Amino acid sequence: MTATAEPEIGKARLRKEDARLITGQTTWTDNLQLHGMLHMAVLRSPVAHARITGIDVSRATSMPGVAVVLTGEDFAAEQGSLPCAWPITEDMKSPPAPAMAVAQVNFAGEAVALVIADSAYHAADALEAIDIDYDELPVVLDMEEALRDNDLVHPDLGTNKCATWIFDSAEAGVGTNVEDEIASAEVVIERTFKQQRLIPAFMEPRSVVVDTTAGMFTVWSATQIPHILRWMLSAVTGISEHKLRVIAPDVGGGFGGKLQVTPEELLCLLVARRMGRPVKWTESRTESMLSAHHGRDQVQKITLSARRDGTVTGLKVELLADMGAYLRLVTPGVPILGAFMFNSIYKFAAYRFVCTNVFTNKVPTDAYRGAGRPEATFAIERMMDELAVELGVEPMKIREMNWIRHEEFPFDTVAGLTYDSGNYEAATARAMELFGYEEMREEQARRRSSGDVVQLGIGISTYTEMCGLAPSRVLGALRYAAGGWETASIRMLPTGKVEVITGTSPHGQGHETVWSQIVADKLGVPFDDVEVLHGDTATSHKGMDSYGSRSLAVGGTALVYAADKVLAKARTLAAHMMECDEVDVEFASGSFSVRGTSTVRSLGDVVLAAHVAHDLPEGMEPGMDADATFDPDNFSFPHGTHLCATEVDTETGMVRISRYVAVDDVGTVMNPLIVDGQVHGGLAQGIAQALYEEATHDEMGTLTSATLADYLVPCAADLPAFLTDRTTTPATSNPLGAKGVGEAGTIASTPAVVNSVLDALRHLGVRDIEMPMSPERVWTALQGRPDPGSGDVTAGGLGSIDAQGGQS
Amino acid sequence: MIPAEFKYMFPSTVDEAVRMLAEEGEDAKVIAGGQSLVPVLRMRLAAPTALIDIGGLTELTGVRDDGDSLLIGAMTTHYEVQRDHLVQDHALLLRLVTDTIADPQIRHRGTFGGSLCHADPAGDLLAPVLALDAVMIIAGPSGRREVPAAEFFVDYFTTALAPDEILLDVRVPKYTGWGAHYEKLNRVAQAWSIVAVAAAVQVRDGAISAARVGLTNVGSGPLRATEVEAALVGQQASAEAISEAALRASSGDGYKDNLARVLTGRALTAAVAG
């Protein structure tokens, strides 16, 4: 076996999975073709709130190729309720969440009927022949209006209020009383921010295939969470867990949008059970936008108290969080994930967080890249700028005055967490240097004094976040239904090759590459000799899957511990083979040697000896495989400083990002190329919230941004060349020193952009602009007129095409 | 893509295509590059009974010199327009506009004539074609006819084309030596214009001798800014003259009115400089 010449960890390796993903030489769920397979199409409610008074499927049933048409009544006895794994309070209101509406629809896009046919074409044709009568009910869209309980989403609950969750630093014994701080403060700032509703917009639409042959139910799904899905499908349907196999083949993106147990997964399974034949469902883009869960959608009322010298003292957060019509897997917990992050890197004496979760007649919300932390980071970073403006202090200075200094780590925060490591000074210094901060301020001053049409703004975001979900005991304390550990197995094959089985479920992150790098370094085997298996509950029977920037910090650590177990056993066997005492055995670059001698056994020799088992030490089992499961003691806390320069055209309202610097401290880096990729993609999504994306509804609750022509996902041409760099303070909560990078870019960038645009326009009287900061909104703010809303002035596109479209 | 069922037809001559359209009736649709129609089919916003694919009509492809005019074949792709020397020399505005259409993939498939017949008021080619006094050459059951652009664009997604007619060519007068610019404001690269302004100007001895200005996505179809044009002719090609004229692009106080004025000023400034 060849030793690796240089360490794999830290190497900017190209991803080993990319060739097959880019060329399509792989299995996406929709590629699967099974013998005798049926195709499922879903009819979705066009109205947001109505009683179903009649369904006529007779025409559809007789159409070509149709096997059966099914409605909610057909599933009423067996579909149960889709699971919510996070009942955040004991008295949380939780309505039944049927996979298919039975008597009432509660959001536009909810499933109301299925066609099962011999082709996707026949199924889609027959959908149009189903007639449903709706008796429309008042539509509840606005959260504040919803809380008046005039009209109810779920009349049986008696209220639209789902739950109220509170954290108070005084009650928790980790800080003072926020009302006292506010009452005695020299400066109090109160602001309300709106976190618009976003759509995850993963590239691969969702797809499910269920096969019932061989006495098993095999479910392929484009999901982030095969393990959780298996557990939940078993719990909902009563199908024994050992008779359910879930496979997430290569999955094209998720961003939290595929962290879900979906109605369609359950319905496909029920239909396959009913029909005894394989069934496939694949959604269109519009179907995805109408029915897959959305993200964000909060109203944030923030009160910050400070001394006139700029020292912050108290922070009070009052949130309204839109659940949509039902509680999906972790819907109610998403805003709670932000509860620990509003105080961010600053030393508040007092903190109080009150979140009210509200039902509306909209698509359920749930995890979306950052899940709670982007909202928190936005609010605090906007508030720090507001404080700076109020006091006339440079915005970076006000942050520096209040942040945790590097010598203060580990630091117990006012939200009850312990930040293990960090160096905000170092990341900030590097970012300001790369950005040319002083020169940029001078240019800004020049444009202001000359009254330039294009004004320059500088936006700051000094963020931290929590990754590595999660210590199981913490999840338990938060009433989350599952643990936060992760598992890994290493199978040493007789030829010296290595199979790694991971409980994480990559859907674009590059785990196969990084896991191979880790194993190559630990065991001294070549990178290409490692194969990483994932996403199939038959090969990987346990795992908690991928979300929350957890895979490396938790799953990578399990892998390190599994490798340690392999090496420990191999060392014992090597000592036996070399007839020496184990304490004299040294291991380096894939070989064992006896200290001070030339006696050497490669790991491959030792693995083969373990496999043939001809001569093992007394009591040693044959083979050299190992499993490890790691439950972290603490979260990890990436941080960094992002600086954004925007040029704002005061005549058109158009915003252009002219420079973006991201200096992130994500702990020890395994593969800088992958880290850069994560940061770039994260920045794109965070910038998109600031400038482009918003799920909009008309007054009837119809989603009016249900195509990618209306929901503006930016592409590379819309984004600047990012300047990225890193500082490194290793995490102390795991042996890799890794903190996580999957969400950092998204969390950090939104406030940097918004702060920048406002910085460009404050001297012209603009105080705030809602997201997304469309040119119309920016221009309208400059006229001193009220916010125009998302409006339709930017229309053009498919939304305006009717059936009269001409030759094209 | 799962559209409703349709009959697919592939004529090899214009006459055959016209005959097919007549035979199939009102619910038949001509498909050219498909960059607007295919999404409509995919979303089942339309369910034509037959698609008549004119991709085989090679005589509708390419740009020809016709004396004082260019003849641009309806099936000429945006990509071909961008790289055509006749367009570059005699209708620079069209090249500049085409450069901004969607993305490279769409420019390779989408066609000049298809965009005009689709008549999306946010489509980029309508306003410049209107401003340049182009003429549509159309084939139907009773032969050929010519329709000026000003009469061709009727309303949202509606043209003067009858259901049994096909656009063959677009005759564009030569604007040799004119400066041109297309000033487009859109939010992301693949998005339609919020507003855009197409401008072509002829400058002689420092004075504007002729001007053409078209507005994209301001009304239910393309608009010609005739008051702006009139205000420019005879003026020195100066910043003041342009600012003054641009104010006439719109009189309202809404956002789009503002954009019409601002972008007109910018388009003219660049056109004069170019």
PDB file of C-alpha atoms in Angstrom, chain B residues 28-185:
ATOM      1  CA  ALA B  28     -53.260  24.997 -34.480  1.00  0.00           C
ATOM      2  CA  LYS B  29     -50.130  26.865 -33.581  1.00  0.00           C
ATOM      3  CA  VAL B  30     -46.923  27.601 -35.422  1.00  0.00           C
ATOM      4  CA  ILE B  31     -43.804  26.704 -33.480  1.00  0.00           C
ATOM      5  CA  ALA B  32     -40.505  28.317 -34.392  1.00  0.00           C
ATOM      6  CA  GLY B  33     -37.711  28.332 -31.790  1.00  0.00           C
ATOM      7  CA  GLY B  34     -40.154  27.389 -29.049  1.00  0.00           C
ATOM      8  CA  GLN B  35     -38.617  29.630 -26.396  1.00  0.00           C
ATOM      9  CA  SER B  36     -41.952  31.176 -25.465  1.00  0.00           C
ATOM     10  CA  LEU B  37     -44.422  28.569 -26.683  1.00  0.00           C
ATOM     11  CA  VAL B  38     -42.778  25.575 -25.021  1.00  0.00           C
ATOM     12  CA  PRO B  39     -43.040  27.027 -21.501  1.00  0.00           C
ATOM     13  CA  VAL B  40     -46.677  27.855 -22.234  1.00  0.00           C
ATOM     14  CA  LEU B  41     -47.275  24.258 -23.343  1.00  0.00           C
ATOM     15  CA  ARG B  42     -45.386  22.888 -20.387  1.00  0.00           C
ATOM     16  CA  MET B  43     -47.583  24.829 -17.992  1.00  0.00           C
ATOM     17  CA  ARG B  44     -50.669  23.890 -20.001  1.00  0.00           C
ATOM     18  CA  LEU B  45     -51.598  27.523 -20.349  1.00  0.00           C
ATOM     19  CA  ALA B  46     -52.364  26.651 -23.943  1.00  0.00           C
ATOM     20  CA  ALA B  47     -53.383  23.347 -25.510  1.00  0.00           C
ATOM     21  CA  PRO B  48     -53.082  23.664 -29.291  1.00  0.00           C
ATOM     22  CA  THR B  49     -54.408  20.688 -31.190  1.00  0.00           C
ATOM     23  CA  ALA B  50     -51.560  20.820 -33.692  1.00  0.00           C
ATOM     24  CA  LEU B  51     -48.066  22.269 -33.735  1.00  0.00           C
ATOM     25  CA  ILE B  52     -46.745  23.213 -37.140  1.00  0.00           C
ATOM     26  CA  ASP B  53     -42.988  23.266 -36.843  1.00  0.00           C
ATOM     27  CA  ILE B  54     -41.510  25.692 -39.354  1.00  0.00           C
ATOM     28  CA  GLY B  55     -37.962  24.711 -38.431  1.00  0.00           C
ATOM     29  CA  GLY B  56     -37.581  23.054 -41.844  1.00  0.00           C
ATOM     30  CA  LEU B  57     -38.326  26.221 -43.814  1.00  0.00           C
ATOM     31  CA  THR B  58     -34.731  27.185 -44.454  1.00  0.00           C
ATOM     32  CA  GLU B  59     -35.800  30.001 -46.792  1.00  0.00           C
ATOM     33  CA  LEU B  60     -36.985  31.875 -43.682  1.00  0.00           C
ATOM     34  CA  THR B  61     -33.506  31.900 -42.195  1.00  0.00           C
ATOM     35  CA  GLY B  62     -30.861  34.564 -42.615  1.00  0.00           C
ATOM     36  CA  VAL B  63     -30.486  38.246 -43.413  1.00  0.00           C
ATOM     37  CA  ARG B  64     -30.526  39.499 -46.994  1.00  0.00           C
ATOM     38  CA  ASP B  65     -29.580  42.817 -48.583  1.00  0.00           C
ATOM     39  CA  ASP B  66     -32.567  44.259 -50.443  1.00  0.00           C
ATOM     40  CA  GLY B  67     -31.336  47.630 -51.636  1.00  0.00           C
ATOM     41  CA  ASP B  68     -32.514  50.284 -49.179  1.00  0.00           C
ATOM     42  CA  SER B  69     -33.596  47.657 -46.700  1.00  0.00           C
ATOM     43  CA  LEU B  70     -32.581  44.452 -45.008  1.00  0.00           C
ATOM     44  CA  LEU B  71     -34.817  41.419 -45.118  1.00  0.00           C
ATOM     45  CA  ILE B  72     -34.542  39.452 -41.914  1.00  0.00           C
ATOM     46  CA  GLY B  73     -35.994  35.985 -42.159  1.00  0.00           C
ATOM     47  CA  ALA B  74     -38.485  35.187 -39.421  1.00  0.00           C
ATOM     48  CA  MET B  75     -36.603  32.001 -38.497  1.00  0.00           C
ATOM     49  CA  THR B  76     -33.245  33.743 -38.082  1.00  0.00           C
ATOM     50  CA  THR B  77     -32.081  32.991 -34.543  1.00  0.00           C
ATOM     51  CA  HIS B  78     -31.055  35.740 -32.144  1.00  0.00           C
ATOM     52  CA  TYR B  79     -27.559  34.284 -32.248  1.00  0.00           C
ATOM     53  CA  GLU B  80     -27.453  34.709 -36.028  1.00  0.00           C
ATOM     54  CA  VAL B  81     -28.754  38.264 -35.813  1.00  0.00           C
ATOM     55  CA  GLN B  82     -26.060  39.107 -33.277  1.00  0.00           C
ATOM     56  CA  ARG B  83     -23.333  37.980 -35.660  1.00  0.00           C
ATOM     57  CA  ASP B  84     -24.724  39.218 -38.963  1.00  0.00           C
ATOM     58  CA  HIS B  85     -22.610  41.831 -40.728  1.00  0.00           C
ATOM     59  CA  LEU B  86     -25.535  43.396 -42.561  1.00  0.00           C
ATOM     60  CA  VAL B  87     -27.316  43.933 -39.249  1.00  0.00           C
ATOM     61  CA  GLN B  88     -24.144  45.292 -37.705  1.00  0.00           C
ATOM     62  CA  ASP B  89     -23.635  47.778 -40.548  1.00  0.00           C
ATOM     63  CA  HIS B  90     -27.210  48.834 -41.297  1.00  0.00           C
ATOM     64  CA  ALA B  91     -29.317  48.079 -38.217  1.00  0.00           C
ATOM     65  CA  LEU B  92     -26.914  48.335 -35.314  1.00  0.00           C
ATOM     66  CA  LEU B  93     -29.784  48.899 -32.878  1.00  0.00           C
ATOM     67  CA  LEU B  94     -31.123  45.409 -33.546  1.00  0.00           C
ATOM     68  CA  ARG B  95     -27.771  43.838 -32.771  1.00  0.00           C
ATOM     69  CA  LEU B  96     -27.456  45.758 -29.520  1.00  0.00           C
ATOM     70  CA  VAL B  97     -30.969  44.790 -28.488  1.00  0.00           C
ATOM     71  CA  THR B  98     -30.416  41.161 -29.377  1.00  0.00           C
ATOM     72  CA  ASP B  99     -27.276  41.069 -27.255  1.00  0.00           C
ATOM     73  CA  THR B 100     -29.485  41.607 -24.194  1.00  0.00           C
ATOM     74  CA  ILE B 101     -32.084  38.931 -24.905  1.00  0.00           C
ATOM     75  CA  ALA B 102     -32.206  36.239 -22.221  1.00  0.00           C
ATOM     76  CA  ASP B 103     -29.166  33.928 -22.231  1.00  0.00           C
ATOM     77  CA  PRO B 104     -26.949  32.185 -24.804  1.00  0.00           C
ATOM     78  CA  GLN B 105     -29.029  29.008 -24.868  1.00  0.00           C
ATOM     79  CA  ILE B 106     -32.199  30.923 -25.622  1.00  0.00           C
ATOM     80  CA  ARG B 107     -30.441  33.103 -28.205  1.00  0.00           C
ATOM     81  CA  HIS B 108     -29.398  29.961 -30.043  1.00  0.00           C
ATOM     82  CA  ARG B 109     -32.941  28.604 -30.208  1.00  0.00           C
ATOM     83  CA  GLY B 110     -35.187  31.639 -30.144  1.00  0.00           C
ATOM     84  CA  THR B 111     -35.995  33.426 -33.399  1.00  0.00           C
ATOM     85  CA  PHE B 112     -36.386  37.009 -34.508  1.00  0.00           C
ATOM     86  CA  GLY B 113     -39.813  36.411 -35.997  1.00  0.00           C
ATOM     87  CA  GLY B 114     -40.999  34.251 -33.138  1.00  0.00           C
ATOM     88  CA  SER B 115     -40.364  37.019 -30.617  1.00  0.00           C
ATOM     89  CA  LEU B 116     -42.331  39.505 -32.719  1.00  0.00           C
ATOM     90  CA  CYS B 117     -45.284  37.174 -33.233  1.00  0.00           C
ATOM     91  CA  HIS B 118     -45.396  36.287 -29.525  1.00  0.00           C
ATOM     92  CA  ALA B 119     -45.840  40.036 -28.892  1.00  0.00           C
ATOM     93  CA  ASP B 120     -44.982  40.031 -25.211  1.00  0.00           C
ATOM     94  CA  PRO B 121     -44.933  43.741 -24.353  1.00  0.00           C
ATOM     95  CA  ALA B 122     -41.810  43.026 -22.301  1.00  0.00           C
ATOM     96  CA  GLY B 123     -40.134  41.360 -25.290  1.00  0.00           C
ATOM     97  CA  ASP B 124     -37.058  43.258 -26.351  1.00  0.00           C
ATOM     98  CA  LEU B 125     -37.442  43.267 -30.135  1.00  0.00           C
ATOM     99  CA  LEU B 126     -40.845  44.902 -30.431  1.00  0.00           C
ATOM    100  CA  ALA B 127     -39.978  48.493 -29.589  1.00  0.00           C
ATOM    101  CA  PRO B 128     -36.895  48.699 -31.826  1.00  0.00           C
ATOM    102  CA  VAL B 129     -38.728  47.087 -34.739  1.00  0.00           C
ATOM    103  CA  LEU B 130     -41.497  49.637 -34.268  1.00  0.00           C
ATOM    104  CA  ALA B 131     -39.090  52.533 -33.950  1.00  0.00           C
ATOM    105  CA  LEU B 132     -37.159  51.475 -37.058  1.00  0.00           C
ATOM    106  CA  ASP B 133     -40.321  51.501 -39.197  1.00  0.00           C
ATOM    107  CA  ALA B 134     -39.989  47.843 -40.076  1.00  0.00           C
ATOM    108  CA  VAL B 135     -42.561  46.091 -42.228  1.00  0.00           C
ATOM    109  CA  MET B 136     -43.832  42.537 -41.673  1.00  0.00           C
ATOM    110  CA  ILE B 137     -44.099  40.327 -44.725  1.00  0.00           C
ATOM    111  CA  ILE B 138     -46.802  37.770 -44.125  1.00  0.00           C
ATOM    112  CA  ALA B 139     -48.033  34.715 -46.002  1.00  0.00           C
ATOM    113  CA  GLY B 140     -51.633  33.478 -45.853  1.00  0.00           C
ATOM    114  CA  PRO B 141     -54.122  31.465 -47.895  1.00  0.00           C
ATOM    115  CA  SER B 142     -54.803  34.436 -50.185  1.00  0.00           C
ATOM    116  CA  GLY B 143     -51.142  35.221 -50.792  1.00  0.00           C
ATOM    117  CA  ARG B 144     -48.629  37.650 -49.350  1.00  0.00           C
ATOM    118  CA  ARG B 145     -49.277  40.944 -47.627  1.00  0.00           C
ATOM    119  CA  GLU B 146     -47.193  43.569 -45.900  1.00  0.00           C
ATOM    120  CA  VAL B 147     -48.060  45.124 -42.562  1.00  0.00           C
ATOM    121  CA  PRO B 148     -46.139  48.028 -41.021  1.00  0.00           C
ATOM    122  CA  ALA B 149     -44.911  47.380 -37.471  1.00  0.00           C
ATOM    123  CA  ALA B 150     -47.148  50.180 -36.196  1.00  0.00           C
ATOM    124  CA  GLU B 151     -50.181  48.150 -37.292  1.00  0.00           C
ATOM    125  CA  PHE B 152     -48.745  44.721 -36.496  1.00  0.00           C
ATOM    126  CA  PHE B 153     -48.610  45.035 -32.701  1.00  0.00           C
ATOM    127  CA  VAL B 154     -52.222  45.208 -31.554  1.00  0.00           C
ATOM    128  CA  ASP B 155     -52.271  44.471 -27.808  1.00  0.00           C
ATOM    129  CA  TYR B 156     -50.829  42.180 -25.125  1.00  0.00           C
ATOM    130  CA  PHE B 157     -49.694  39.037 -26.925  1.00  0.00           C
ATOM    131  CA  THR B 158     -51.792  40.022 -29.899  1.00  0.00           C
ATOM    132  CA  THR B 159     -50.688  40.881 -33.442  1.00  0.00           C
ATOM    133  CA  ALA B 160     -52.347  41.557 -36.764  1.00  0.00           C
ATOM    134  CA  LEU B 161     -51.412  38.033 -37.828  1.00  0.00           C
ATOM    135  CA  ALA B 162     -54.517  35.970 -38.666  1.00  0.00           C
ATOM    136  CA  PRO B 163     -54.656  32.413 -37.311  1.00  0.00           C
ATOM    137  CA  ASP B 164     -53.883  31.041 -40.775  1.00  0.00           C
ATOM    138  CA  GLU B 165     -50.965  33.361 -41.505  1.00  0.00           C
ATOM    139  CA  ILE B 166     -47.228  33.042 -41.063  1.00  0.00           C
ATOM    140  CA  LEU B 167     -44.641  35.765 -40.709  1.00  0.00           C
ATOM    141  CA  LEU B 168     -41.985  35.271 -43.391  1.00  0.00           C
ATOM    142  CA  ASP B 169     -39.624  38.211 -43.278  1.00  0.00           C
ATOM    143  CA  VAL B 170     -39.173  41.553 -41.636  1.00  0.00           C
ATOM    144  CA  ARG B 171     -38.103  44.403 -43.866  1.00  0.00           C
ATOM    145  CA  VAL B 172     -35.969  46.871 -41.952  1.00  0.00           C
ATOM    146  CA  PRO B 173     -34.886  50.106 -43.677  1.00  0.00           C
ATOM    147  CA  LYS B 174     -31.137  50.652 -43.579  1.00  0.00           C
ATOM    148  CA  TYR B 175     -29.875  52.962 -40.869  1.00  0.00           C
ATOM    149  CA  THR B 176     -26.310  52.993 -42.082  1.00  0.00           C
ATOM    150  CA  GLY B 177     -24.040  55.103 -39.907  1.00  0.00           C
ATOM    151  CA  TRP B 178     -26.647  55.814 -37.228  1.00  0.00           C
ATOM    152  CA  GLY B 179     -25.659  55.666 -33.594  1.00  0.00           C
ATOM    153  CA  ALA B 180     -27.700  53.299 -31.496  1.00  0.00           C
ATOM    154  CA  HIS B 181     -28.240  52.072 -27.981  1.00  0.00           C
ATOM    155  CA  TYR B 182     -30.615  49.851 -26.003  1.00  0.00           C
ATOM    156  CA  GLU B 183     -30.927  50.826 -22.350  1.00  0.00           C
ATOM    157  CA  LYS B 184     -32.554  47.994 -20.454  1.00  0.00           C
ATOM    158  CA  LEU B 185     -33.412  47.723 -16.790  1.00  0.00           C
TER     159      LEU B 185
END
